[in-house]
Amino acid sequence: QLDCIVCVAKTSETWSKIIYIKEDKAAQSLLNKMIHTSLVNTTNQVEVLQRDPNSPLYSVKTFEELRLKDKLLKGVYDMGFNRPSKIQENALPMMLAEPPQNLIAQSQSGTGKTAAFVLAMLSHVDPTNKWAQCLCIAPTYELALQTGKVIEQMGKFYPEVKLAYAIRGNKLDRGAKLQEQIVIGTPGTVLDWCSKLKIINPKKISVFVLDEADVMIATQGHQDQSIRIQRMLPKECQMLLFSATFEDSVWKFAERVVPDPNIIKLKREEETLDTIKQYYVLCSDKEEKFTALCNIYGAITIAQAMIFCHTRRTAGWLAAELTKEGHVVALLSGEMTVEQRATIIERFREGKEKVLVTTNVCSRGIDVEQVSVVINFDLPMDKDGNADNETYLHRIGRTGRFGKRGLAVNMIDSKHSMNILNQIEEHFNKKINKLDTDDLDEIE
Ligand code: ADP
């Protein structure tokens, strides 16, 4: 999809948009890694497709069943893991099987993929051999560092195993032989280390991990580099690929780099509007929307609320106006670094602020389960100005499992926004009632 946009991009403005989209995918992923400090719950079942349907399907309910080295088991428990996550129940026995099996696994962020492949890499290493044996590639410098941290943490009691970072800035001389058994890096540097610089001997790699495949293919050049690295590895090398989403493009890529794969998929929890009370408020402009918001402010801050604006500018303006009124609000905005965003989301999750003002781009994919009020200060729309139903559902929908009652208020200030509201009503076949902000008994 992105490649198409790249082909037709003519103006510098379009280019900056494209770069922004790409960065956003990687930033989003990093943000998710940073804020998922515990497993994401899911009631969905894992789908498993075995390469050899006749071989028995193993799944484990405990880490002991995996017969891990004591040092590794200690590391796992030290991280606070009591039992394998849903995806790990099936993925771990496959990854640790003899002979090694290839795997393509897809599940949303926070379901335990990274922990799974890190454990697999650590288990496969022979620490007496002082050369690179496991190779993991990630789409960006930051994502590589993040995964490196997990390797270091899980391998804490296994100090004989060493880790090297193949990332920009980490300069090694041509022909210098790497002693570390595990290498994590970005595709460009890893490729250089394997080919031009001959720091890694790709023929000695026995486990190859491709993390965040969906982000990887959204970045120009990464796909080719990943394929070139994969081509240098021995046939019997175990190939593992992980992705949070699975569009056709990811699938095509996965099939090219992982021969004869086993496949594990875990669907996202379905979202529904069934337990949400939806309203709209009629205003004439932005200022009136602000006044209406102030009128309902007391009612909405009984719980935690998220307020969505269409642009960073409106979000910034709104947060400033609310602050002027004496309200304590947090602002999550696109110009912030990922670290800043992670801090703000963490504070909000801990309830330090009750209201979070944000834009859509910024908050896509972030789940804050305790939020029960959503204000659409601007309604979600696509680039053609039509209702963006998917985003609407994702902003206010609840998953079956966390199906607390929720409240959504949509601010309408034009014929156009009324039109979008009508499209949303029609799409979900659910009526959205008008809210009288002078009489709030209804929502309280
Ligand atoms: P993903 O790679 O799918 O985004 P992670 O492996 O990063 O998921 O796991 C998400 C969070 O859950 C991390 O904070 C991780 O430490 C934790 N986690 C992973 N596996 C387990 C487990 N079996 N038990 C408890 N917590 C886990």
Short mmCIF file of C-alpha atoms and ligand atoms in Angstrom, two decimals:
data_model
loop_
_atom_site.label_atom_id
_atom_site.label_comp_id
_atom_site.label_asym_id
_atom_site.label_seq_id
_atom_site.Cartn_x
_atom_site.Cartn_y
_atom_site.Cartn_z
CA GLN A 1 0.00 0.00 0.00
CA LEU A 2 2.73 2.41 1.02
CA ASP A 3 4.79 1.57 -2.02
CA CYS A 4 1.94 2.83 -4.16
CA ILE A 5 1.88 6.14 -2.38
CA VAL A 6 5.61 6.41 -2.75
CA CYS A 7 5.33 5.96 -6.49
CA VAL A 8 2.86 8.77 -6.96
CA ALA A 9 4.36 11.19 -4.44
CA LYS A 10 5.24 14.36 -6.27
CA THR A 11 5.40 17.20 -3.82
CA SER A 12 7.62 17.53 -0.81
CA GLU A 13 4.52 17.80 1.32
CA THR A 14 3.41 14.36 0.22
CA TRP A 15 6.86 13.01 0.95
CA SER A 16 6.80 14.33 4.46
CA LYS A 17 3.43 12.67 4.92
CA ILE A 18 4.81 9.34 3.77
CA ILE A 19 7.80 9.54 6.05
CA TYR A 20 5.42 10.44 8.84
CA ILE A 21 3.26 7.37 8.26
CA LYS A 22 6.29 5.08 8.28
CA GLU A 23 7.77 6.57 11.38
CA ASP A 24 4.44 6.37 13.02
CA LYS A 25 4.20 2.62 12.52
CA ALA A 26 7.56 2.03 14.12
CA ALA A 27 6.86 4.60 16.84
CA GLN A 28 3.50 2.99 17.52
CA SER A 29 5.13 -0.38 17.90
CA LEU A 30 7.78 0.96 20.23
CA LEU A 31 5.16 2.76 22.28
CA ASN A 32 3.19 -0.44 22.60
CA LYS A 33 6.28 -2.29 23.75
CA MET A 34 6.97 0.37 26.33
CA ILE A 35 3.49 0.55 27.75
CA HIS A 36 2.78 -3.17 27.82
CA THR A 37 4.27 -3.91 31.17
CA SER A 38 2.03 -6.93 31.55
CA LEU A 39 0.26 -9.37 29.29
CA VAL A 40 -2.76 -8.26 27.30
CA ASN A 41 -5.72 -10.41 28.24
CA THR A 42 -7.61 -12.26 25.60
CA THR A 43 -10.36 -14.84 25.63
CA ASN A 44 -9.88 -15.79 21.99
CA GLN A 45 -8.50 -19.16 21.07
CA VAL A 46 -5.16 -19.59 19.33
CA GLU A 47 -5.39 -20.97 15.81
CA VAL A 48 -2.60 -23.40 14.97
CA LEU A 49 -1.72 -24.61 11.50
CA GLN A 50 0.90 -27.33 11.57
CA ARG A 51 3.20 -27.98 8.69
CA ASP A 52 2.86 -31.67 9.34
CA PRO A 53 -0.77 -32.18 10.37
CA ASN A 54 -0.01 -35.78 11.41
CA SER A 55 2.50 -34.88 14.06
CA PRO A 56 0.97 -34.45 17.52
CA LEU A 57 0.26 -30.91 18.59
CA TYR A 58 2.08 -30.07 21.76
CA SER A 59 1.06 -27.30 24.04
CA VAL A 60 2.35 -26.55 27.51
CA LYS A 61 0.64 -25.06 30.53
CA THR A 62 3.80 -24.60 32.59
CA PHE A 63 7.36 -23.47 31.90
CA GLU A 64 8.67 -26.62 33.65
CA GLU A 65 7.25 -28.81 30.91
CA LEU A 66 9.66 -27.16 28.48
CA ARG A 67 12.67 -28.65 30.30
CA LEU A 68 14.55 -25.39 30.15
CA LYS A 69 17.97 -24.98 31.66
CA ASP A 70 17.66 -23.98 35.32
CA LYS A 71 19.37 -20.66 34.65
CA LEU A 72 16.74 -19.82 32.09
CA LEU A 73 13.81 -20.96 34.17
CA LYS A 74 15.14 -18.76 36.95
CA GLY A 75 15.27 -15.83 34.53
CA VAL A 76 11.69 -16.46 33.43
CA TYR A 77 10.37 -16.58 37.00
CA ASP A 78 12.48 -13.59 37.95
CA MET A 79 10.58 -11.61 35.30
CA GLY A 80 7.37 -12.46 37.12
CA PHE A 81 6.06 -14.96 34.59
CA ASN A 82 4.11 -17.75 36.26
CA ARG A 83 2.81 -19.61 33.23
CA PRO A 84 3.08 -19.32 29.46
CA SER A 85 0.78 -16.86 27.72
CA LYS A 86 -1.77 -18.16 25.21
CA ILE A 87 0.54 -17.75 22.27
CA GLN A 88 3.50 -19.14 24.21
CA GLU A 89 1.61 -22.34 25.10
CA ASN A 90 1.85 -23.44 21.48
CA ALA A 91 4.75 -21.41 20.15
CA LEU A 92 7.31 -22.49 22.73
CA PRO A 93 7.06 -26.27 22.19
CA MET A 94 7.27 -25.70 18.44
CA MET A 95 10.27 -23.42 18.70
CA LEU A 96 12.08 -25.73 21.11
CA ALA A 97 11.31 -28.95 19.22
CA GLU A 98 14.01 -31.18 17.78
CA PRO A 99 14.54 -30.98 14.88
CA PRO A 100 13.87 -27.23 14.85
CA GLN A 101 10.63 -26.09 13.27
CA ASN A 102 9.93 -22.88 11.44
CA LEU A 103 7.19 -20.61 12.70
CA ILE A 104 5.12 -17.65 11.61
CA ALA A 105 3.19 -16.15 14.52
CA GLN A 106 0.75 -13.32 14.60
CA SER A 107 -0.93 -11.73 17.58
CA GLN A 108 -1.48 -8.22 18.81
CA SER A 109 1.14 -6.36 20.76
CA GLY A 110 1.45 -7.40 24.39
CA THR A 111 0.57 -11.07 24.00
CA GLY A 112 4.04 -12.48 24.69
CA LYS A 113 5.70 -12.91 21.29
CA THR A 114 8.98 -11.23 22.21
CA ALA A 115 9.34 -13.14 25.44
CA ALA A 116 8.70 -16.35 23.48
CA PHE A 117 11.38 -15.91 20.84
CA VAL A 118 13.88 -14.54 23.33
CA LEU A 119 13.46 -17.69 25.38
CA ALA A 120 13.84 -19.81 22.25
CA MET A 121 17.08 -18.03 21.27
CA LEU A 122 18.54 -18.34 24.75
CA SER A 123 17.68 -22.06 24.85
CA HIS A 124 19.32 -22.80 21.53
CA VAL A 125 22.63 -21.14 22.24
CA ASP A 126 25.70 -23.17 23.05
CA PRO A 127 27.68 -20.81 25.31
CA THR A 128 30.93 -22.74 24.82
CA ASN A 129 30.95 -21.70 21.17
CA LYS A 130 32.23 -18.17 20.81
CA TRP A 131 30.48 -17.13 17.65
CA ALA A 132 27.12 -15.74 16.57
CA GLN A 133 24.44 -18.44 16.61
CA CYS A 134 21.15 -16.58 16.90
CA LEU A 135 20.33 -13.57 14.75
CA CYS A 136 17.32 -11.34 15.36
CA ILE A 137 16.38 -8.38 13.20
CA ALA A 138 14.05 -5.53 14.18
CA PRO A 139 12.82 -2.59 12.08
CA THR A 140 14.43 0.26 14.03
CA TYR A 141 17.31 1.05 16.33
CA GLU A 142 14.92 1.69 19.23
CA LEU A 143 12.97 -1.53 18.71
CA ALA A 144 16.23 -3.48 18.60
CA LEU A 145 17.32 -1.93 21.90
CA GLN A 146 13.95 -2.74 23.45
CA THR A 147 14.22 -6.42 22.48
CA GLY A 148 17.86 -6.46 23.57
CA LYS A 149 16.72 -5.43 27.03
CA VAL A 150 14.42 -8.46 27.20
CA ILE A 151 17.29 -10.76 26.18
CA GLU A 152 19.50 -9.26 28.88
CA GLN A 153 16.77 -9.54 31.48
CA MET A 154 15.79 -13.11 30.71
CA GLY A 155 19.41 -14.19 30.42
CA LYS A 156 20.35 -12.53 33.70
CA PHE A 157 21.30 -15.83 35.37
CA TYR A 158 23.03 -17.15 32.26
CA PRO A 159 25.97 -14.75 31.97
CA GLU A 160 27.98 -17.03 29.68
CA VAL A 161 25.63 -16.07 26.89
CA LYS A 162 26.59 -12.73 25.41
CA LEU A 163 24.63 -10.31 23.28
CA ALA A 164 25.83 -7.98 20.51
CA TYR A 165 23.94 -5.06 18.99
CA ALA A 166 24.23 -4.70 15.23
CA ILE A 167 22.96 -1.15 15.06
CA ARG A 168 24.17 2.12 13.61
CA GLY A 169 26.98 3.67 15.58
CA ASN A 170 28.30 0.31 16.68
CA LYS A 171 31.35 0.22 14.50
CA LEU A 172 33.49 -2.89 14.21
CA ASP A 173 36.48 -3.45 12.00
CA ARG A 174 36.21 -5.46 8.87
CA GLY A 175 36.95 -9.10 9.57
CA ALA A 176 36.73 -8.70 13.37
CA LYS A 177 35.07 -11.90 14.54
CA LEU A 178 32.11 -11.52 16.83
CA GLN A 179 32.31 -13.63 20.01
CA GLU A 180 28.77 -12.98 21.16
CA GLN A 181 26.30 -15.80 20.59
CA ILE A 182 23.19 -13.67 20.08
CA VAL A 183 23.00 -10.69 17.74
CA ILE A 184 20.12 -8.25 17.62
CA GLY A 185 20.11 -5.49 15.05
CA THR A 186 18.53 -3.62 12.18
CA PRO A 187 18.57 -5.10 8.66
CA GLY A 188 21.12 -2.70 7.12
CA THR A 189 23.80 -3.16 9.76
CA VAL A 190 23.19 -6.90 10.07
CA LEU A 191 23.55 -7.27 6.33
CA ASP A 192 26.84 -5.34 6.40
CA TRP A 193 28.14 -7.46 9.26
CA CYS A 194 27.23 -10.65 7.42
CA SER A 195 28.46 -9.72 3.95
CA LYS A 196 30.74 -6.71 3.48
CA LEU A 197 32.43 -6.70 6.87
CA LYS A 198 32.34 -10.47 7.49
CA ILE A 199 31.94 -9.95 11.23
CA ILE A 200 29.26 -12.62 11.39
CA ASN A 201 29.50 -15.90 9.55
CA PRO A 202 25.91 -16.38 8.38
CA LYS A 203 26.55 -20.08 7.76
CA LYS A 204 26.91 -20.61 11.50
CA ILE A 205 23.54 -19.09 12.38
CA SER A 206 21.05 -21.67 13.65
CA VAL A 207 18.15 -19.42 14.68
CA PHE A 208 16.93 -16.44 12.65
CA VAL A 209 14.18 -14.20 14.05
CA LEU A 210 12.38 -11.54 12.11
CA ASP A 211 10.48 -9.37 14.54
CA GLU A 212 7.70 -6.87 13.77
CA ALA A 213 7.40 -8.03 10.18
CA ASP A 214 4.52 -5.64 9.48
CA VAL A 215 6.61 -2.63 10.50
CA MET A 216 9.59 -4.05 8.65
CA ILE A 217 7.87 -4.19 5.29
CA ALA A 218 6.47 -0.68 5.70
CA THR A 219 10.04 0.63 5.67
CA GLN A 220 11.64 1.07 2.27
CA GLY A 221 14.54 -1.28 1.74
CA HIS A 222 14.05 -3.40 4.86
CA GLN A 223 12.18 -6.10 3.05
CA ASP A 224 14.93 -6.64 0.49
CA GLN A 225 17.65 -6.49 3.10
CA SER A 226 15.83 -9.06 5.24
CA ILE A 227 15.48 -11.38 2.27
CA ARG A 228 19.16 -10.98 1.41
CA ILE A 229 20.16 -11.86 4.97
CA GLN A 230 17.85 -14.86 4.97
CA ARG A 231 19.38 -16.12 1.71
CA MET A 232 22.82 -16.29 3.31
CA LEU A 233 21.70 -18.57 6.13
CA PRO A 234 22.01 -22.35 6.00
CA LYS A 235 18.92 -24.31 4.95
CA GLU A 236 18.59 -26.00 8.32
CA CYS A 237 18.59 -22.69 10.19
CA GLN A 238 15.37 -22.22 12.14
CA MET A 239 13.38 -19.28 10.75
CA LEU A 240 10.89 -17.46 12.97
CA LEU A 241 8.72 -14.51 11.99
CA PHE A 242 6.47 -12.39 14.20
CA SER A 243 3.93 -9.77 13.37
CA ALA A 244 1.19 -7.88 15.20
CA THR A 245 -1.00 -7.65 12.10
CA PHE A 246 -1.36 -9.80 9.04
CA GLU A 247 -2.26 -8.01 5.85
CA ASP A 248 -1.66 -9.80 2.55
CA SER A 249 1.64 -7.99 2.09
CA VAL A 250 2.98 -9.32 5.40
CA TRP A 251 1.83 -12.77 4.50
CA LYS A 252 3.59 -12.69 1.11
CA PHE A 253 6.78 -11.53 2.77
CA ALA A 254 6.51 -14.18 5.49
CA GLU A 255 6.19 -16.94 2.91
CA ARG A 256 9.36 -15.75 1.21
CA VAL A 257 11.51 -15.78 4.33
CA VAL A 258 10.04 -18.71 6.26
CA PRO A 259 9.95 -21.97 4.32
CA ASP A 260 7.60 -24.78 5.44
CA PRO A 261 6.22 -22.85 8.35
CA ASN A 262 3.97 -23.77 11.22
CA ILE A 263 1.51 -20.95 11.73
CA ILE A 264 0.04 -19.59 14.94
CA LYS A 265 -2.58 -16.86 14.99
CA LEU A 266 -4.36 -15.19 17.85
CA LYS A 267 -7.23 -12.92 16.87
CA ARG A 268 -7.82 -9.61 18.57
CA GLU A 269 -10.76 -9.46 20.91
CA GLU A 270 -13.82 -8.25 18.98
CA GLU A 271 -15.02 -4.80 19.91
CA THR A 272 -18.67 -3.94 20.30
CA LEU A 273 -20.83 -0.88 20.90
CA ASP A 274 -23.47 -2.91 22.76
CA THR A 275 -22.60 -1.68 26.21
CA ILE A 276 -22.00 1.95 25.22
CA LYS A 277 -24.45 4.81 25.60
CA GLN A 278 -23.87 7.08 22.63
CA TYR A 279 -24.91 10.73 22.42
CA TYR A 280 -24.32 13.76 20.30
CA VAL A 281 -24.25 17.43 21.22
CA LEU A 282 -25.22 20.09 18.70
CA CYS A 283 -23.01 23.22 18.62
CA SER A 284 -22.27 25.94 16.11
CA ASP A 285 -18.48 26.09 16.27
CA LYS A 286 -15.33 25.05 18.12
CA GLU A 287 -15.86 27.54 20.94
CA GLU A 288 -19.37 26.30 21.57
CA LYS A 289 -18.09 22.74 21.60
CA PHE A 290 -15.66 23.84 24.29
CA THR A 291 -18.46 25.39 26.35
CA ALA A 292 -20.57 22.24 25.99
CA LEU A 293 -17.60 20.17 27.07
CA CYS A 294 -17.16 22.34 30.16
CA ASN A 295 -20.85 21.86 30.97
CA ILE A 296 -20.53 18.10 31.01
CA TYR A 297 -17.05 18.09 32.50
CA GLY A 298 -18.20 17.28 36.02
CA ALA A 299 -20.21 14.33 34.76
CA ILE A 300 -17.48 12.87 32.60
CA THR A 301 -14.72 13.10 35.16
CA ILE A 302 -16.50 10.74 37.51
CA ALA A 303 -14.65 8.18 35.44
CA GLN A 304 -11.57 8.51 33.24
CA ALA A 305 -12.11 10.16 29.90
CA MET A 306 -10.30 10.44 26.60
CA ILE A 307 -11.00 13.37 24.29
CA PHE A 308 -10.18 12.97 20.62
CA CYS A 309 -9.43 15.85 18.25
CA HIS A 310 -8.74 15.72 14.56
CA THR A 311 -5.49 17.67 14.57
CA ARG A 312 -2.59 18.24 16.93
CA ARG A 313 -3.41 21.90 16.82
CA THR A 314 -6.96 21.48 18.09
CA ALA A 315 -5.77 19.02 20.73
CA GLY A 316 -3.15 21.52 21.93
CA TRP A 317 -5.65 24.35 21.93
CA LEU A 318 -8.27 22.32 23.79
CA ALA A 319 -5.85 21.12 26.45
CA ALA A 320 -4.70 24.71 27.00
CA GLU A 321 -8.28 26.01 27.28
CA LEU A 322 -9.27 23.29 29.73
CA THR A 323 -6.18 24.03 31.79
CA LYS A 324 -7.13 27.73 31.83
CA GLU A 325 -10.46 26.68 33.29
CA GLY A 326 -8.58 25.05 36.12
CA HIS A 327 -8.93 21.45 34.95
CA VAL A 328 -6.02 19.03 35.15
CA VAL A 329 -5.64 17.33 31.80
CA ALA A 330 -2.92 15.40 30.03
CA LEU A 331 -2.08 15.98 26.39
CA LEU A 332 -0.74 13.28 24.13
CA SER A 333 0.51 14.80 20.94
CA GLY A 334 2.33 13.73 17.81
CA GLU A 335 5.37 15.96 18.22
CA MET A 336 6.32 14.23 21.46
CA THR A 337 9.00 11.57 21.56
CA VAL A 338 7.94 8.01 22.12
CA GLU A 339 9.40 8.12 25.65
CA GLN A 340 7.36 11.22 26.47
CA ARG A 341 4.23 9.58 25.11
CA ALA A 342 4.87 6.41 27.09
CA THR A 343 5.26 8.46 30.28
CA ILE A 344 2.00 10.29 29.68
CA ILE A 345 0.08 7.09 28.97
CA GLU A 346 1.56 5.46 32.05
CA ARG A 347 0.54 8.40 34.26
CA PHE A 348 -2.94 8.35 32.79
CA ARG A 349 -3.22 4.61 33.35
CA GLU A 350 -2.24 5.09 36.95
CA GLY A 351 -5.04 7.63 37.25
CA LYS A 352 -2.73 10.60 37.91
CA GLU A 353 -4.79 12.50 35.33
CA LYS A 354 -8.43 11.79 34.71
CA VAL A 355 -8.66 13.33 31.27
CA LEU A 356 -6.43 12.71 28.28
CA VAL A 357 -6.69 14.92 25.20
CA THR A 358 -5.25 13.38 22.07
CA THR A 359 -5.39 12.94 18.33
CA ASN A 360 -6.23 9.75 16.60
CA VAL A 361 -2.86 9.07 15.05
CA CYS A 362 -1.26 9.36 18.41
CA SER A 363 -3.45 6.96 20.26
CA ARG A 364 -4.07 4.31 17.63
CA GLY A 365 -3.61 0.89 19.09
CA ILE A 366 -3.32 2.05 22.67
CA ASP A 367 -5.65 0.24 25.00
CA VAL A 368 -6.49 1.93 28.23
CA GLU A 369 -9.02 -0.41 29.70
CA GLN A 370 -10.28 1.74 32.50
CA VAL A 371 -11.43 4.56 30.21
CA SER A 372 -15.20 4.57 30.23
CA VAL A 373 -15.93 7.98 28.72
CA VAL A 374 -14.90 8.98 25.23
CA ILE A 375 -15.52 12.43 23.82
CA ASN A 376 -15.18 12.84 20.10
CA PHE A 377 -14.45 16.56 20.02
CA ASP A 378 -14.03 15.90 16.31
CA LEU A 379 -15.58 12.85 14.68
CA PRO A 380 -13.20 10.40 13.06
CA MET A 381 -13.09 10.71 9.30
CA ASP A 382 -10.97 9.31 6.52
CA LYS A 383 -8.93 11.36 4.06
CA ASP A 384 -11.98 11.82 1.81
CA GLY A 385 -14.02 13.26 4.65
CA ASN A 386 -16.21 10.20 5.13
CA ALA A 387 -16.95 8.56 8.47
CA ASP A 388 -14.08 6.40 9.68
CA ASN A 389 -16.20 3.69 11.26
CA GLU A 390 -13.32 1.46 12.22
CA THR A 391 -11.64 4.21 14.20
CA TYR A 392 -14.96 5.14 15.81
CA LEU A 393 -15.42 1.57 16.97
CA HIS A 394 -11.86 1.35 18.20
CA ARG A 395 -12.13 4.63 20.12
CA ILE A 396 -15.29 3.82 21.98
CA GLY A 397 -15.89 0.08 21.57
CA ARG A 398 -15.40 -2.35 24.39
CA THR A 399 -14.19 -5.89 24.13
CA GLY A 400 -16.57 -8.59 25.32
CA ARG A 401 -14.36 -9.37 28.23
CA PHE A 402 -13.93 -5.87 29.58
CA GLY A 403 -17.51 -5.03 28.69
CA LYS A 404 -18.01 -2.35 31.31
CA ARG A 405 -20.66 0.19 30.47
CA GLY A 406 -19.28 3.18 28.66
CA LEU A 407 -20.33 6.59 27.50
CA ALA A 408 -19.51 8.30 24.22
CA VAL A 409 -20.31 11.91 23.39
CA ASN A 410 -19.92 13.20 19.85
CA MET A 411 -19.57 16.94 19.28
CA ILE A 412 -21.28 18.17 16.13
CA ASP A 413 -20.59 21.66 14.74
CA SER A 414 -21.43 21.49 11.05
CA LYS A 415 -23.57 19.83 8.43
CA HIS A 416 -20.54 17.78 7.53
CA SER A 417 -20.02 16.43 11.02
CA MET A 418 -23.76 15.69 11.30
CA ASN A 419 -23.43 13.79 8.08
CA ILE A 420 -20.56 11.73 9.49
CA LEU A 421 -22.61 11.01 12.59
CA ASN A 422 -25.47 9.76 10.43
CA GLN A 423 -23.09 7.53 8.49
CA ILE A 424 -21.84 6.07 11.76
CA GLU A 425 -25.41 5.47 13.01
CA GLU A 426 -26.24 3.74 9.79
CA HIS A 427 -23.09 1.66 9.68
CA PHE A 428 -23.54 0.25 13.17
CA ASN A 429 -27.30 0.32 12.96
CA LYS A 430 -27.50 2.02 16.34
CA LYS A 431 -29.22 5.24 17.16
CA ILE A 432 -27.17 8.02 18.70
CA ASN A 433 -29.35 10.26 20.87
CA LYS A 434 -29.14 13.99 21.28
CA LEU A 435 -27.81 15.13 24.62
CA ASP A 436 -29.12 18.24 26.28
CA THR A 437 -26.07 19.62 28.07
CA ASP A 438 -28.30 21.69 30.39
CA ASP A 439 -29.97 18.53 31.63
CA LEU A 440 -27.40 15.90 32.39
CA ASP A 441 -29.48 13.48 34.43
CA GLU A 442 -29.38 11.09 31.53
CA ILE A 443 -25.66 10.47 31.54
CA GLU A 444 -25.06 10.45 35.28
P1 ADP B 1 4.61 -8.90 22.36
O1 ADP B 1 5.98 -9.20 21.86
O2 ADP B 1 3.56 -9.80 21.80
O3 ADP B 1 4.24 -7.46 22.24
P2 ADP B 1 5.79 -9.24 24.99
O4 ADP B 1 6.56 -10.50 24.89
O5 ADP B 1 6.54 -7.96 24.91
O6 ADP B 1 4.59 -9.23 23.91
O7 ADP B 1 4.94 -9.31 26.33
C1 ADP B 1 4.10 -8.25 26.75
C2 ADP B 1 4.27 -8.03 28.26
O8 ADP B 1 3.86 -9.21 28.96
C3 ADP B 1 5.71 -7.79 28.66
O9 ADP B 1 5.72 -6.83 29.71
C4 ADP B 1 6.20 -9.13 29.14
O10 ADP B 1 7.21 -9.00 30.12
C5 ADP B 1 4.94 -9.75 29.71
N1 ADP B 1 4.89 -11.22 29.55
C6 ADP B 1 5.26 -11.95 28.47
N2 ADP B 1 5.05 -13.27 28.68
C7 ADP B 1 4.52 -13.38 29.92
C8 ADP B 1 4.07 -14.48 30.73
N3 ADP B 1 4.13 -15.73 30.29
N4 ADP B 1 3.57 -14.20 31.96
C9 ADP B 1 3.50 -12.93 32.40
N5 ADP B 1 3.91 -11.85 31.70
C10 ADP B 1 4.41 -12.06 30.47
#
